[in-house]
Amino acid sequence: MRVTAAAATDVGLVREGNEDSYLTEEPLYAVADGMGGHRGGEVASQLAVETLERMFKEGAGDLPDQVQEANRVVFERSVLDRKVAGMGTTLTAALVEGDRVRLAHVGDSRAYLLRDGKVRLLTEDHTLVHRMVTEGEISQEEAETHPQRSVLTRAVGVDTVVDVDDDTVQILPGDRLLLCTDGLTSMVSEEVIEEVLRDVPDPQEAAHRLVRMANEAGGVDNTTVVVLDFSNDGATARPNGEATSLGAGTAPAPTRRPARSRRRLPTRKLLVWAGIIVALAVVALVGLRLYLDTQWYVGVSDGNVAIFRGIPTEVAGFELHHVVVETTISAEKAESLPFYQDLGDGKTAEDREGASAIVEQIRRDVEQMGQLPQSNQPSSTNASGP
Ligand code: MG
């Protein structure tokens, strides 16, 4: 199957910046609609799309995995950079695999398939109002004007993991696929979208027309569309999609995103990772320190029974305990009593008082043992016997 791709994006008439991003790198296509403050939305959608592209080129996992990775990268950035805290993005991606299209989707951007003049919605909006409609709380008509219609129930980059919708669609020659952000669907009805997709043969012209219509209807949001035309063409256009079009009325339209600054800096990424690892290590060490300070046990130090703070173990050569009180009670004598045989392994206590109580018990038990007949200790405070 041959793919002819086109894309168009516009800031609209109300917003100050365009927080949408898109990707048309055959055979991978996507739209993303960022949110979360002035900078955040732009960073989130761009980062998501870039990560998707990079993961695909590295051949890492399948499409849903790649979206999951985009989620992780956006989330991490939002945690590390206060200026973009809380950002997130929608992401609707289509990967063309022969005569099938794999879809991965999060949020309220959409994918439509035009076949035989009819559009079919391939994705489900992850919005509060969509949930309310499916649960019968409000009607579809009410949803379209609902004040909270843009509230998402799922987005890329707002949590450590995201639930990704995953679907595969069989494609026929003549099919047309549309990926679009809600800037289009909130302004232009499905009937009109269908009309444009059906009546405008050139994909680039169709893309421009849809964006223009969103603006003519008010242009309240950024609008981004990607149009993919599928044709049965033996000369499968692999290298850059620049194969000659045979018979079709449309010129091949190799589309690239505008040359926005999207250089990747591996060293910067490394630094970010190093920063995360150091931060995690510090958190872990502080946590461990606080934990160890609450732990007490009775064990053996220099041959004597002793009270320790911490836990009776060591990690990578670091002892996780220290002696607080060393007694004069012989550990050997204590360990000769069945109950204290494994004193060397440590007897844990609730707190310092508990540890002291254990020590006193050992002292009494060892002293009693000293009073038994086999003892070679003659002196005894309260000797028994006549
Ligand atoms: Mg939007």
Coordinates of N, CA and C and ligand atoms in Angstrom, one line a residue, residues 15 20 33-34 108 181-183 221-223, ligand 1:
R15 N -5.8 31.6 20.7 CA -4.6 31.2 21.5 C -3.4 32.0 21.0
D20 N 0.0 22.3 19.7 CA -0.1 21.1 19.0 C 1.2 20.7 18.3
D33 N -1.7 17.1 21.2 CA -2.3 18.4 21.6 C -1.9 18.6 23.1
G34 N -0.9 19.5 23.2 CA -0.4 19.7 24.6 C -1.2 20.6 25.4
D108 N -8.0 13.2 23.6 CA -9.2 13.6 22.8 C -8.9 14.0 21.4
T181 N -6.5 17.1 15.9 CA -6.7 17.5 17.3 C -8.1 18.1 17.5
D182 N -8.5 18.3 18.7 CA -9.8 18.7 19.0 C -10.1 20.2 18.5
G183 N -9.1 20.9 18.1 CA -9.3 22.2 17.5 C -10.2 22.1 16.3
D221 N -9.3 27.1 19.2 CA -8.2 26.3 19.7 C -7.1 26.2 18.6
N222 N -6.0 25.6 18.9 CA -5.0 25.3 17.8 C -5.6 24.1 17.1
T223 N -5.4 24.1 15.8 CA -5.9 22.9 15.0 C -4.8 22.3 14.2
Ligands
MG1 MG -6.7 21.3 21.6

